[in-house]
Amino acid sequence: MSFNDSFAGYLLFEIMMRVLNNKNRKNEKRC
């Protein structure tokens, strides 16, 4: 259970980082 929970948290972290990176890239292109 602990392994699955940590793995799910890692996936969520990766997704959030990718979303933030995409937003930053879009903002840079607009500027």
XYZ file of C-alpha atoms in Angstrom:
31
model
C 0.000 0.000 0.000
C 2.733 2.471 0.963
C 4.535 1.789 -2.329
C 1.382 2.442 -4.363
C 0.634 5.637 -2.425
C 4.157 6.986 -2.955
C 4.019 6.049 -6.649
C 0.667 7.827 -7.089
C 2.074 10.905 -5.360
C 5.089 10.816 -7.696
C 2.807 10.671 -10.753
C 0.739 13.603 -9.460
C 3.939 15.581 -8.843
C 5.204 14.872 -12.387
C 1.857 15.904 -13.905
C 1.760 19.139 -11.900
C 5.339 19.993 -12.925
C 4.527 19.362 -16.600
C 1.398 21.540 -16.393
C 3.359 24.358 -14.729
C 6.093 24.072 -17.366
C 3.507 24.234 -20.159
C 1.927 27.357 -18.634
C 5.337 29.014 -18.280
C 6.192 28.223 -21.915
C 2.898 29.705 -23.125
C 3.491 32.871 -21.075
C 7.000 33.232 -22.531
C 5.665 32.881 -26.082
C 3.042 35.580 -25.427
C 5.690 37.982 -24.148
